[in-house]
mmCIF file of C-alpha atoms in Angstrom:
data_model
loop_
_atom_site.group_PDB
_atom_site.id
_atom_site.type_symbol
_atom_site.label_atom_id
_atom_site.label_comp_id
_atom_site.label_asym_id
_atom_site.label_seq_id
_atom_site.Cartn_x
_atom_site.Cartn_y
_atom_site.Cartn_z
ATOM 1 C CA LEU A 1 -8.517 6.217 11.738
ATOM 2 C CA CYS A 2 -8.331 3.593 14.767
ATOM 3 C CA PHE A 3 -10.193 6.442 16.825
ATOM 4 C CA SER A 4 -13.774 5.607 15.259
ATOM 5 C CA ARG A 5 -13.239 2.201 14.617
ATOM 6 C CA TYR A 6 -14.257 2.382 10.742
ATOM 7 C CA GLN A 7 -12.974 -0.623 9.066
ATOM 8 C CA PHE A 8 -11.778 -1.042 5.126
ATOM 9 C CA VAL A 9 -11.234 -4.384 3.805
ATOM 10 C CA TRP A 10 -9.706 -5.338 0.555
ATOM 11 C CA PRO A 11 -9.314 -8.696 -0.756
ATOM 12 C CA THR A 12 -6.158 -9.576 -2.759
ATOM 13 C CA TRP A 13 -4.695 -13.033 -4.098
ATOM 14 C CA GLU A 14 -0.862 -11.340 -3.678
ATOM 15 C CA GLN A 15 1.131 -9.245 -1.570
ATOM 16 C CA THR A 16 3.402 -7.435 -3.881
ATOM 17 C CA THR A 17 4.429 -3.899 -3.598
ATOM 18 C CA ALA A 18 2.153 -3.237 -6.906
ATOM 19 C CA ALA A 19 -0.871 -4.734 -4.869
ATOM 20 C CA VAL A 20 -0.090 -2.939 -1.561
ATOM 21 C CA CYS A 21 -0.202 0.585 -3.009
ATOM 22 C CA GLU A 22 -3.380 -0.601 -4.923
ATOM 23 C CA GLY A 23 -5.070 -1.459 -1.819
ATOM 24 C CA LEU A 24 -3.683 1.512 0.210
ATOM 25 C CA ASP A 25 -4.986 3.907 -2.781
ATOM 26 C CA GLU A 26 -8.336 1.897 -2.724
ATOM 27 C CA ALA A 27 -8.600 2.886 1.332
ATOM 28 C CA TRP A 28 -7.880 6.381 0.590
ATOM 29 C CA ARG A 29 -10.953 6.461 -2.029
ATOM 30 C CA PHE A 30 -13.015 4.645 0.319
ATOM 31 C CA PHE A 31 -12.289 7.044 3.330
ATOM 32 C CA GLY A 32 -12.470 9.931 1.168
ATOM 33 C CA GLY A 33 -8.937 11.101 2.271
ATOM 34 C CA VAL A 34 -5.336 10.313 3.027
ATOM 35 C CA VAL A 35 -3.887 9.721 6.689
ATOM 36 C CA LEU A 36 -0.319 11.391 7.301
ATOM 37 C CA ARG A 37 1.096 8.242 9.100
ATOM 38 C CA ILE A 38 0.895 4.492 8.502
ATOM 39 C CA ILE A 39 2.188 1.686 10.446
ATOM 40 C CA PRO A 40 3.142 -1.186 8.151
ATOM 41 C CA ASP A 41 4.404 -4.580 9.323
ATOM 42 C CA ASN A 42 7.572 -5.735 8.300
ATOM 43 C CA ALA A 43 5.837 -7.416 5.184
ATOM 44 C CA SER A 44 8.828 -7.857 2.122
ATOM 45 C CA ALA A 45 6.400 -5.939 0.025
ATOM 46 C CA MET A 46 7.321 -2.810 2.130
ATOM 47 C CA VAL A 47 9.940 -3.245 4.511
ATOM 48 C CA SER A 48 13.315 -5.185 3.005
ATOM 49 C CA ARG A 49 15.372 -4.820 6.179
ATOM 50 C CA ALA A 50 13.404 -4.337 9.761
ATOM 51 C CA ASP A 51 14.996 -2.172 12.146
ATOM 52 C CA PRO A 52 13.879 -0.433 15.347
ATOM 53 C CA LEU A 53 15.030 2.893 14.533
ATOM 54 C CA SER A 54 15.658 2.959 10.510
ATOM 55 C CA PRO A 55 13.911 0.162 8.876
ATOM 56 C CA ARG A 56 15.081 -0.123 5.107
ATOM 57 C CA ILE A 57 11.853 0.702 2.916
ATOM 58 C CA VAL A 58 11.564 -1.233 -0.399
ATOM 59 C CA GLU A 59 12.516 1.194 -2.975
ATOM 60 C CA ALA A 60 9.019 0.973 -5.154
ATOM 61 C CA PHE A 61 7.197 1.259 -1.967
ATOM 62 C CA ALA A 62 9.109 4.338 -0.865
ATOM 63 C CA ASP A 63 8.131 6.022 -4.273
ATOM 64 C CA TYR A 64 4.921 5.572 -3.231
ATOM 65 C CA VAL A 65 4.769 7.033 0.226
ATOM 66 C CA GLN A 66 6.383 9.891 -1.078
ATOM 67 C CA ALA A 67 4.268 10.317 -3.769
ATOM 68 C CA ARG A 68 1.017 10.204 -1.446
ATOM 69 C CA GLY A 69 3.174 12.243 1.223
ATOM 70 C CA LEU A 70 2.818 9.352 3.987
ATOM 71 C CA PHE A 71 5.248 9.110 6.786
ATOM 72 C CA ILE A 72 6.093 5.258 7.473
ATOM 73 C CA ASP A 73 6.308 4.237 11.002
ATOM 74 C CA ALA A 74 7.123 0.272 10.793
ATOM 75 C CA ALA A 75 5.870 -2.043 13.174
ATOM 76 C CA ARG A 76 8.739 -3.389 15.223
ATOM 77 C CA VAL A 77 9.610 -6.897 15.148
ATOM 78 C CA ALA A 78 8.166 -9.118 17.734
ATOM 79 C CA SER A 79 6.243 -6.247 18.990
ATOM 80 C CA PRO A 80 2.252 -7.357 18.486
ATOM 81 C CA GLN A 81 1.187 -4.072 20.380
ATOM 82 C CA ASP A 82 2.381 -1.686 17.586
ATOM 83 C CA LYS A 83 -0.493 -3.428 15.404
ATOM 84 C CA GLY A 84 -2.779 -5.124 17.987
ATOM 85 C CA ARG A 85 -5.812 -2.802 16.423
ATOM 86 C CA VAL A 86 -5.373 -4.478 13.015
ATOM 87 C CA GLU A 87 -4.560 -7.755 14.335
ATOM 88 C CA ASN A 88 -7.513 -8.060 17.039
ATOM 89 C CA GLN A 89 -9.770 -7.407 14.208
ATOM 90 C CA MET A 90 -9.402 -9.962 11.978
ATOM 91 C CA PRO A 91 -11.482 -12.458 13.441
ATOM 92 C CA TYR A 92 -14.473 -9.847 13.268
ATOM 93 C CA VAL A 93 -13.774 -9.440 9.410
ATOM 94 C CA ARG A 94 -13.550 -13.411 9.241
ATOM 95 C CA GLU A 95 -16.692 -14.416 11.268
ATOM 96 C CA SER A 96 -18.965 -11.362 10.317
ATOM 97 C CA TRP A 97 -18.240 -10.950 6.535
ATOM 98 C CA PHE A 98 -16.124 -13.846 5.130
ATOM 99 C CA ALA A 99 -16.836 -17.392 6.540
ATOM 100 C CA GLY A 100 -19.133 -19.234 4.924
ATOM 101 C CA GLU A 101 -19.540 -16.921 1.812
ATOM 102 C CA ALA A 102 -18.701 -17.889 -1.917
ATOM 103 C CA PHE A 103 -17.616 -15.408 -4.233
ATOM 104 C CA GLU A 104 -17.826 -15.446 -7.875
ATOM 105 C CA ASP A 105 -14.301 -14.112 -8.484
ATOM 106 C CA LEU A 106 -12.224 -11.416 -6.677
ATOM 107 C CA GLU A 107 -14.030 -8.352 -8.021
ATOM 108 C CA ALA A 108 -17.019 -9.464 -6.483
ATOM 109 C CA ALA A 109 -15.612 -10.080 -3.123
ATOM 110 C CA ARG A 110 -14.280 -6.525 -3.105
ATOM 111 C CA ARG A 111 -17.561 -5.217 -3.975
ATOM 112 C CA ARG A 112 -19.220 -7.350 -0.965
ATOM 113 C CA ALA A 113 -16.357 -6.360 1.231
ATOM 114 C CA ARG A 114 -17.041 -2.566 0.570
ATOM 115 C CA HIS A 115 -20.515 -3.269 1.276
ATOM 116 C CA TRP A 116 -20.040 -5.092 4.478
ATOM 117 C CA CYS A 117 -17.721 -1.992 5.547
ATOM 118 C CA LEU A 118 -20.082 0.618 4.850
ATOM 119 C CA GLU A 119 -23.464 -0.950 5.738
ATOM 120 C CA ILE A 120 -22.610 -3.946 8.317
ATOM 121 C CA ALA A 121 -19.490 -2.963 10.072
ATOM 122 C CA GLY A 122 -19.560 0.641 9.760
ATOM 123 C CA ALA A 123 -23.069 1.053 10.706
ATOM 124 C CA ARG A 124 -23.182 -1.053 13.834
ATOM 125 C CA THR A 125 -22.878 -0.026 17.271
ATOM 126 C CA HIS A 126 -19.312 -0.777 18.479
ATOM 127 C CA GLY A 127 -19.071 -2.763 21.546
ATOM 128 C CA THR A 128 -16.455 -0.734 23.133
ATOM 129 C CA THR A 129 -17.550 2.888 22.289
ATOM 130 C CA ARG A 130 -20.757 2.529 22.042
ATOM 131 C CA GLN A 131 -20.881 4.400 18.984
ATOM 132 C CA VAL A 132 -21.468 4.252 15.253
ATOM 133 C CA PRO A 133 -18.193 3.942 13.347
ATOM 134 C CA ARG A 134 -19.282 5.733 10.275
ATOM 135 C CA GLU A 135 -20.909 8.586 12.218
ATOM 136 C CA VAL A 136 -17.824 8.968 14.462
ATOM 137 C CA PHE A 137 -15.706 8.797 11.382
ATOM 138 C CA ALA A 138 -17.565 11.356 9.481
ATOM 139 C CA SER A 139 -17.793 13.800 12.061
ATOM 140 C CA GLU A 140 -14.100 13.442 13.884
ATOM 141 C CA GLU A 141 -11.929 11.999 11.410
ATOM 142 C CA LEU A 142 -12.708 12.727 8.003
ATOM 143 C CA PRO A 143 -12.177 16.630 8.075
ATOM 144 C CA ARG A 144 -8.636 15.960 9.457
ATOM 145 C CA LEU A 145 -7.716 13.781 6.287
ATOM 146 C CA ARG A 146 -5.774 15.103 3.316
ATOM 147 C CA PRO A 147 -7.722 14.333 -0.161
ATOM 148 C CA PRO A 148 -7.458 11.565 -1.704
ATOM 149 C CA PRO A 149 -5.434 10.760 -4.949
ATOM 150 C CA SER A 150 -7.120 11.333 -8.013
ATOM 151 C CA GLU A 151 -5.020 9.120 -10.173
ATOM 152 C CA HIS A 152 -4.164 5.350 -9.516
ATOM 153 C CA TYR A 153 -0.628 4.889 -8.610
ATOM 154 C CA ASP A 154 1.730 3.509 -11.406
ATOM 155 C CA ALA A 155 4.050 1.367 -8.994
ATOM 156 C CA PRO A 156 7.488 1.278 -10.242
ATOM 157 C CA HIS A 157 9.998 -1.651 -10.807
ATOM 158 C CA TRP A 158 13.555 -1.161 -9.521
ATOM 159 C CA CYS A 159 16.510 -3.258 -10.289
ATOM 160 C CA GLU A 160 20.138 -3.561 -11.181
ATOM 161 C CA ALA A 161 21.584 -3.853 -14.574
ATOM 162 C CA LYS A 162 25.287 -4.329 -16.196
ATOM 163 C CA VAL A 163 25.595 -1.813 -19.172
ATOM 164 C CA HIS A 164 26.738 -4.248 -21.775
ATOM 165 C CA PRO A 165 29.442 -3.630 -24.532
ATOM 166 C CA ASP A 166 26.556 -2.899 -27.151
ATOM 167 C CA HIS A 167 25.429 0.006 -24.962
ATOM 168 C CA HIS A 168 22.332 -1.617 -23.813
ATOM 169 C CA VAL A 169 20.887 -2.596 -20.261
ATOM 170 C CA GLN A 170 18.245 -5.458 -20.108
ATOM 171 C CA VAL A 171 15.163 -4.314 -17.763
ATOM 172 C CA LEU A 172 11.553 -6.501 -17.659
ATOM 173 C CA LYS A 173 12.732 -8.307 -21.051
ATOM 174 C CA SER A 174 13.266 -4.864 -22.990
ATOM 175 C CA LEU A 175 16.596 -3.200 -24.002
ATOM 176 C CA TYR A 176 17.616 0.405 -23.403
ATOM 177 C CA SER A 177 20.695 1.864 -24.291
ATOM 178 C CA VAL A 178 23.006 4.458 -22.525
ATOM 179 C CA PRO A 179 26.203 6.273 -23.383
ATOM 180 C CA THR A 180 29.406 4.772 -24.285
ATOM 181 C CA ARG A 181 31.226 6.079 -20.950
ATOM 182 C CA TYR A 182 28.451 3.847 -18.866
ATOM 183 C CA ILE A 183 29.729 0.638 -20.704
ATOM 184 C CA GLY A 184 30.608 -1.848 -18.001
ATOM 185 C CA LYS A 185 29.277 -0.104 -15.371
ATOM 186 C CA ARG A 186 26.525 -1.474 -12.916
ATOM 187 C CA VAL A 187 23.578 0.826 -12.629
ATOM 188 C CA ARG A 188 20.112 1.353 -10.909
ATOM 189 C CA VAL A 189 17.284 1.161 -12.948
ATOM 190 C CA ARG A 190 13.520 2.206 -12.238
ATOM 191 C CA ALA A 191 10.633 1.590 -14.957
ATOM 192 C CA ASP A 192 7.179 2.204 -14.935
ATOM 193 C CA ARG A 193 4.598 2.416 -17.630
ATOM 194 C CA ARG A 194 5.825 5.463 -19.083
ATOM 195 C CA THR A 195 9.614 6.235 -18.112
ATOM 196 C CA VAL A 196 12.772 4.261 -17.512
ATOM 197 C CA ARG A 197 15.281 6.003 -15.418
ATOM 198 C CA ILE A 198 19.020 4.615 -15.515
ATOM 199 C CA TYR A 199 21.170 5.972 -12.441
ATOM 200 C CA LEU A 200 24.364 5.846 -11.721
ATOM 201 C CA GLY A 201 25.280 6.936 -7.837
ATOM 202 C CA THR A 202 23.229 10.463 -8.169
ATOM 203 C CA GLU A 203 23.437 10.861 -11.691
#
């Protein structure tokens, strides 16, 4: 998406994994499609251990990228050139949209950010390319994107738990029972709004 310079801005109060997934899904809806690859920085909501060759991705974020068919190419630590196109845009976003504004609430800020992306940043003649980002995006990039998601992503909660003598594990202040043979074991738990899955190794 850096070819057209078409931008998407999503204000948020937090940078949890759920908030990052929500922001990415809103980006795909704004652009009308999903890219093949993203280059996240090493924020703890996405990357639990930075590494030049094999970074460890947060489990809940790994679930998201698998669900959306994304390839993660995490930025290298202390390598500003890996995300320079994003960092260089921050002063423009701040000065053209955010500075001096007053917003009633977060939803109002998001609505106005979307309008700014569409009608101001997207409709201007870009200083480097001398083209209108929104038009270049529509002709060159949009046809290459995959369809946007139709449903909001339910970000899961992953944790470790011990199976107590009463057959239960405690997850997010709720109790779930498991068979007797797992008493005393430490298990991995994945919980979303609909389902709780409890794993011991690959079982």
